[in-house]
Amino acid sequence: MAAPIEPPVPVADDAPAAWASRQGPRRHQADAAATHRAPSGRLAVAVADGVGDSEAAGFAARLVADHAVRVSALEGRPDVALLAAHELLVRTHDLVPGDAAAVVALAPGGGDPRWRLAWIGDCRALSWDGRTLRTLTADHTVAAALRAQGLHPHPRLEHVLSASVHTARPQEVGVAVVDDPGTLLLVSDGVHRSVAGPALAAAMAQGGSAASRAERVVGLAAAAGARDNATALVVTAAAGG
C-alpha cells in the first residue's frame, strides 16, 4: 500500500504557499520544505532533497531548507542563502554528515518587483501561467552535463549529482530572475522523474488552493509508482504581498 501524503503542518485553504510530501518506499524521509516571511513581509520558500536514504540525509535537507529561506528573506539573495547553507553543512559536518540538493524562491519585496530563484542539484522550480508549465531551473547532474556535450548518458547518471549544497562553489549555483511566474511549483526529483510535464500541467490547471495543488502533484507521483521521496511546494501570486 502506498504511504499517505504527509503535509508537514496544517495550512489555511487560502495560504499563498503550501507543500505536501510523501516518503514512498524509502526507509527515511529525506525531502524537506520550508517557508519564511521576513518582518519586511518578503516571503522565501524552499524544497531540499537529501542525498541518499538515511537519517543524516533527512536532517541535512531540513537544515538546508530552513536555513536557506531565512537567509534568503533577510538578505534578498537566494543564491547567497544557498552558499550560507553550504557553509553551515561544511562547518557542522561532524554533527550533520549529510548532503542535499535544494531550490529556493524569493517573492518580490523591498523595492524588488521580481521573483528570484537559486538552486543546486536536481530539485526544480516550474512556473504555471494558467496555460503553460515552464521549467525555470537546470539540473546539476552528470547526465545533464553529458547531454550538454552532445553525449547520450546512461539513465543511472540522471540520479548522480554533479553539484550539491555541501560541494557547491559560487559559480555552480544556478540563478534566475522572473518578472511574473504566475504560480510557482517547486519539486524534488521524486516528482519530476516520475510525473511527466503534461500530467503536472493538468494538475496545476485543475486550480484550487496552494495546499490542494501540492497534494494533487504528490498524489500523481504516488500513483506513478515513485520509488523516491516526493515533495511539491506551490506558491501563488498572492505570496508577493
Tab-separated table of C-alpha atoms in Angstrom:
chain	number	residue	atom	x	y	z
A	1	MET	CA	0.000	0.000	0.000
A	2	ALA	CA	1.295	3.454	-0.865
A	3	ALA	CA	2.288	5.678	2.035
A	4	PRO	CA	-0.103	8.576	2.631
A	5	ILE	CA	0.626	12.122	1.582
A	6	GLU	CA	2.207	13.922	4.503
A	7	PRO	CA	1.612	17.677	4.787
A	8	PRO	CA	4.125	18.722	7.459
A	9	VAL	CA	1.935	21.372	9.062
A	10	PRO	CA	-1.718	22.359	8.694
A	11	VAL	CA	-2.204	25.349	6.402
A	12	ALA	CA	-5.164	27.601	5.731
A	13	ASP	CA	-7.012	26.932	2.495
A	14	ASP	CA	-6.148	30.430	1.276
A	15	ALA	CA	-2.466	30.341	2.279
A	16	PRO	CA	-0.289	31.613	-0.596
A	17	ALA	CA	2.314	28.865	-0.074
A	18	ALA	CA	1.897	25.247	0.976
A	19	TRP	CA	3.596	21.912	0.469
A	20	ALA	CA	2.930	18.203	0.648
A	21	SER	CA	5.353	15.311	0.900
A	22	ARG	CA	5.358	11.520	0.676
A	23	GLN	CA	8.055	9.178	1.922
A	24	GLY	CA	7.236	6.429	-0.538
A	25	PRO	CA	9.073	3.098	-0.212
A	26	ARG	CA	12.263	4.689	1.139
A	27	ARG	CA	13.353	3.856	4.703
A	28	HIS	CA	13.766	7.540	5.534
A	29	GLN	CA	12.031	10.767	4.579
A	30	ALA	CA	14.949	12.748	3.177
A	31	ASP	CA	12.934	15.530	1.496
A	32	ALA	CA	12.189	18.804	3.248
A	33	ALA	CA	10.370	22.050	2.540
A	34	ALA	CA	10.249	25.383	4.335
A	35	THR	CA	8.711	28.824	4.134
A	36	HIS	CA	9.695	32.013	5.934
A	37	ARG	CA	8.293	35.527	5.790
A	38	ALA	CA	10.675	38.231	6.972
A	39	PRO	CA	9.477	41.134	9.160
A	40	SER	CA	9.512	43.191	5.954
A	41	GLY	CA	6.840	40.853	4.582
A	42	ARG	CA	9.037	39.247	1.923
A	43	LEU	CA	8.460	35.517	1.539
A	44	ALA	CA	11.059	32.852	0.797
A	45	VAL	CA	10.294	29.185	0.108
A	46	ALA	CA	12.473	26.138	-0.489
A	47	VAL	CA	12.481	22.439	-1.253
A	48	ALA	CA	15.509	20.307	-0.386
A	49	ASP	CA	16.259	16.672	-1.161
A	50	GLY	CA	18.770	14.827	0.993
A	51	VAL	CA	21.386	12.764	-0.816
A	52	GLY	CA	20.797	9.091	-0.075
A	53	ASP	CA	18.330	7.204	2.084
A	54	SER	CA	19.472	7.888	5.636
A	55	GLU	CA	18.617	9.823	8.756
A	56	ALA	CA	21.604	12.092	8.071
A	57	ALA	CA	20.280	12.910	4.590
A	58	GLY	CA	16.900	13.900	6.002
A	59	PHE	CA	18.445	16.050	8.713
A	60	ALA	CA	20.686	17.800	6.201
A	61	ALA	CA	17.705	18.518	3.931
A	62	ARG	CA	15.691	20.014	6.795
A	63	LEU	CA	18.654	22.109	7.919
A	64	VAL	CA	19.317	23.375	4.387
A	65	ALA	CA	15.682	24.252	3.651
A	66	ASP	CA	15.157	26.101	6.940
A	67	HIS	CA	18.459	27.997	6.803
A	68	ALA	CA	18.067	28.909	3.137
A	69	VAL	CA	14.627	30.506	3.483
A	70	ARG	CA	15.663	32.572	6.488
A	71	VAL	CA	18.857	33.885	4.913
A	72	SER	CA	17.125	34.476	1.580
A	73	ALA	CA	14.287	36.505	3.125
A	74	LEU	CA	16.773	38.514	5.187
A	75	GLU	CA	19.413	39.152	2.510
A	76	GLY	CA	17.184	39.272	-0.578
A	77	ARG	CA	19.550	36.829	-2.333
A	78	PRO	CA	18.590	33.156	-2.600
A	79	ASP	CA	21.987	32.369	-4.150
A	80	VAL	CA	23.708	33.806	-1.086
A	81	ALA	CA	21.310	31.758	1.032
A	82	LEU	CA	22.406	28.504	-0.630
A	83	LEU	CA	26.062	29.394	-0.135
A	84	ALA	CA	25.275	30.105	3.531
A	85	ALA	CA	23.666	26.659	3.748
A	86	HIS	CA	26.822	25.240	2.162
A	87	GLU	CA	28.971	26.855	4.838
A	88	LEU	CA	26.647	25.512	7.535
A	89	LEU	CA	26.952	21.933	6.258
A	90	VAL	CA	30.724	22.209	5.933
A	91	ARG	CA	31.193	23.645	9.420
A	92	THR	CA	28.860	21.128	11.074
A	93	HIS	CA	29.896	18.070	9.052
A	94	ASP	CA	30.854	16.078	12.165
A	95	LEU	CA	27.310	16.575	13.513
A	96	VAL	CA	25.439	16.672	10.187
A	97	PRO	CA	27.278	14.295	7.816
A	98	GLY	CA	24.579	14.544	5.157
A	99	ASP	CA	24.188	16.478	1.905
A	100	ALA	CA	21.291	17.794	-0.162
A	101	ALA	CA	20.069	19.354	-3.367
A	102	ALA	CA	17.873	22.426	-2.999
A	103	VAL	CA	15.883	25.102	-4.799
A	104	VAL	CA	14.918	28.445	-3.220
A	105	ALA	CA	12.460	31.084	-4.437
A	106	LEU	CA	12.147	34.631	-3.105
A	107	ALA	CA	8.964	36.613	-3.708
A	108	PRO	CA	9.002	40.306	-4.697
A	109	GLY	CA	9.503	42.834	-1.930
A	110	GLY	CA	11.769	45.526	-0.563
A	111	GLY	CA	11.563	47.535	-3.766
A	112	ASP	CA	12.431	44.491	-5.910
A	113	PRO	CA	9.432	43.668	-8.159
A	114	ARG	CA	10.850	40.393	-9.416
A	115	TRP	CA	10.982	36.807	-8.191
A	116	ARG	CA	14.476	35.467	-7.592
A	117	LEU	CA	15.439	31.786	-7.782
A	118	ALA	CA	18.554	29.831	-6.880
A	119	TRP	CA	19.254	26.115	-6.973
A	120	ILE	CA	21.926	23.468	-6.674
A	121	GLY	CA	21.403	19.828	-7.582
A	122	ASP	CA	18.252	18.395	-9.130
A	123	CYS	CA	15.302	19.967	-7.309
A	124	ARG	CA	13.319	22.036	-9.806
A	125	ALA	CA	11.227	25.199	-9.986
A	126	LEU	CA	8.456	25.495	-12.574
A	127	SER	CA	6.041	28.301	-13.407
A	128	TRP	CA	2.365	27.957	-14.319
A	129	ASP	CA	0.728	30.930	-16.073
A	130	GLY	CA	-2.677	29.312	-16.473
A	131	ARG	CA	-1.805	27.743	-19.821
A	132	THR	CA	1.819	26.635	-19.857
A	133	LEU	CA	4.064	24.895	-17.354
A	134	ARG	CA	7.650	26.053	-17.808
A	135	THR	CA	10.794	24.723	-16.128
A	136	LEU	CA	12.878	27.581	-14.702
A	137	THR	CA	15.889	25.608	-13.459
A	138	ALA	CA	18.528	23.291	-14.939
A	139	ASP	CA	19.575	20.095	-13.166
A	140	HIS	CA	23.095	19.705	-11.838
A	141	THR	CA	23.541	16.028	-12.699
A	142	VAL	CA	26.210	14.060	-14.526
A	143	ALA	CA	23.613	13.132	-17.157
A	144	ALA	CA	22.705	16.774	-17.794
A	145	ALA	CA	26.390	17.699	-18.141
A	146	LEU	CA	26.960	14.907	-20.651
A	147	ARG	CA	23.897	15.884	-22.678
A	148	ALA	CA	25.224	19.445	-22.832
A	149	GLN	CA	28.289	17.977	-24.567
A	150	GLY	CA	26.115	16.159	-27.102
A	151	LEU	CA	26.542	12.762	-25.464
A	152	HIS	CA	23.920	10.172	-24.515
A	153	PRO	CA	24.313	9.300	-20.821
A	154	HIS	CA	23.271	6.077	-19.143
A	155	PRO	CA	19.919	6.516	-17.333
A	156	ARG	CA	21.566	5.819	-13.979
A	157	LEU	CA	23.546	9.044	-14.336
A	158	GLU	CA	20.302	11.031	-14.102
A	159	HIS	CA	20.474	10.388	-10.357
A	160	VAL	CA	24.142	11.319	-9.886
A	161	LEU	CA	24.601	14.941	-8.821
A	162	SER	CA	27.418	16.997	-10.297
A	163	ALA	CA	26.953	19.655	-7.596
A	164	SER	CA	25.212	19.724	-4.230
A	165	VAL	CA	24.848	22.030	-1.256
A	166	HIS	CA	27.841	20.503	0.525
A	167	THR	CA	30.117	20.685	-2.530
A	168	ALA	CA	28.784	23.930	-4.012
A	169	ARG	CA	31.121	26.564	-5.399
A	170	PRO	CA	29.705	30.053	-6.023
A	171	GLN	CA	29.879	29.656	-9.802
A	172	GLU	CA	27.884	26.424	-9.641
A	173	VAL	CA	24.772	27.858	-8.006
A	174	GLY	CA	22.057	28.328	-10.610
A	175	VAL	CA	20.208	31.657	-10.570
A	176	ALA	CA	17.202	33.078	-12.390
A	177	VAL	CA	15.090	36.228	-12.180
A	178	VAL	CA	11.424	36.072	-13.180
A	179	ASP	CA	9.178	39.090	-13.630
A	180	ASP	CA	5.852	37.278	-13.191
A	181	PRO	CA	5.901	33.489	-12.876
A	182	GLY	CA	2.196	33.231	-12.121
A	183	THR	CA	2.116	30.223	-9.804
A	184	LEU	CA	5.400	28.615	-8.789
A	185	LEU	CA	5.847	24.888	-8.301
A	186	LEU	CA	8.957	23.635	-6.504
A	187	VAL	CA	9.542	19.865	-6.571
A	188	SER	CA	12.048	17.226	-5.558
A	189	ASP	CA	13.242	14.740	-8.151
A	190	GLY	CA	10.818	12.161	-6.793
A	191	VAL	CA	8.134	14.231	-8.516
A	192	HIS	CA	9.737	15.345	-11.767
A	193	ARG	CA	11.318	11.955	-12.513
A	194	SER	CA	8.028	10.098	-12.094
A	195	VAL	CA	5.403	12.556	-13.397
A	196	ALA	CA	5.553	13.811	-16.980
A	197	GLY	CA	5.221	17.508	-17.764
A	198	PRO	CA	1.719	17.256	-19.303
A	199	ALA	CA	0.413	15.486	-16.190
A	200	LEU	CA	1.924	18.168	-13.942
A	201	ALA	CA	0.368	20.867	-16.112
A	202	ALA	CA	-3.029	19.156	-15.898
A	203	ALA	CA	-2.744	19.007	-12.111
A	204	MET	CA	-1.996	22.724	-11.929
A	205	ALA	CA	-4.801	23.530	-14.369
A	206	GLN	CA	-7.369	21.992	-12.024
A	207	GLY	CA	-6.905	25.015	-9.775
A	208	GLY	CA	-7.671	25.126	-6.079
A	209	SER	CA	-5.598	26.319	-3.164
A	210	ALA	CA	-1.841	26.037	-2.934
A	211	ALA	CA	-2.285	23.171	-0.474
A	212	SER	CA	-4.671	21.220	-2.693
A	213	ARG	CA	-2.416	21.637	-5.718
A	214	ALA	CA	0.636	20.445	-3.803
A	215	GLU	CA	-1.227	17.391	-2.542
A	216	ARG	CA	-2.507	16.683	-6.062
A	217	VAL	CA	1.020	16.759	-7.504
A	218	VAL	CA	2.415	14.463	-4.811
A	219	GLY	CA	-0.546	12.159	-5.346
A	220	LEU	CA	0.404	11.887	-9.014
A	221	ALA	CA	3.911	10.798	-8.043
A	222	ALA	CA	2.454	8.136	-5.752
A	223	ALA	CA	0.093	6.917	-8.464
A	224	ALA	CA	3.016	6.734	-10.909
A	225	GLY	CA	4.861	4.404	-8.549
A	226	ALA	CA	7.613	6.804	-7.489
A	227	ARG	CA	10.392	4.935	-5.702
A	228	ASP	CA	11.787	8.070	-4.090
A	229	ASN	CA	10.542	10.642	-1.607
A	230	ALA	CA	8.269	13.097	-3.421
A	231	THR	CA	7.690	16.704	-2.352
A	232	ALA	CA	5.844	19.588	-4.008
A	233	LEU	CA	5.552	23.186	-2.837
A	234	VAL	CA	3.139	25.600	-4.515
A	235	VAL	CA	3.361	29.398	-4.261
A	236	THR	CA	0.521	31.512	-5.632
A	237	ALA	CA	0.736	35.072	-6.935
A	238	ALA	CA	-0.627	36.337	-3.601
A	239	ALA	CA	2.677	35.423	-1.954
A	240	GLY	CA	4.267	38.641	-3.145
A	241	GLY	CA	2.138	40.607	-0.724
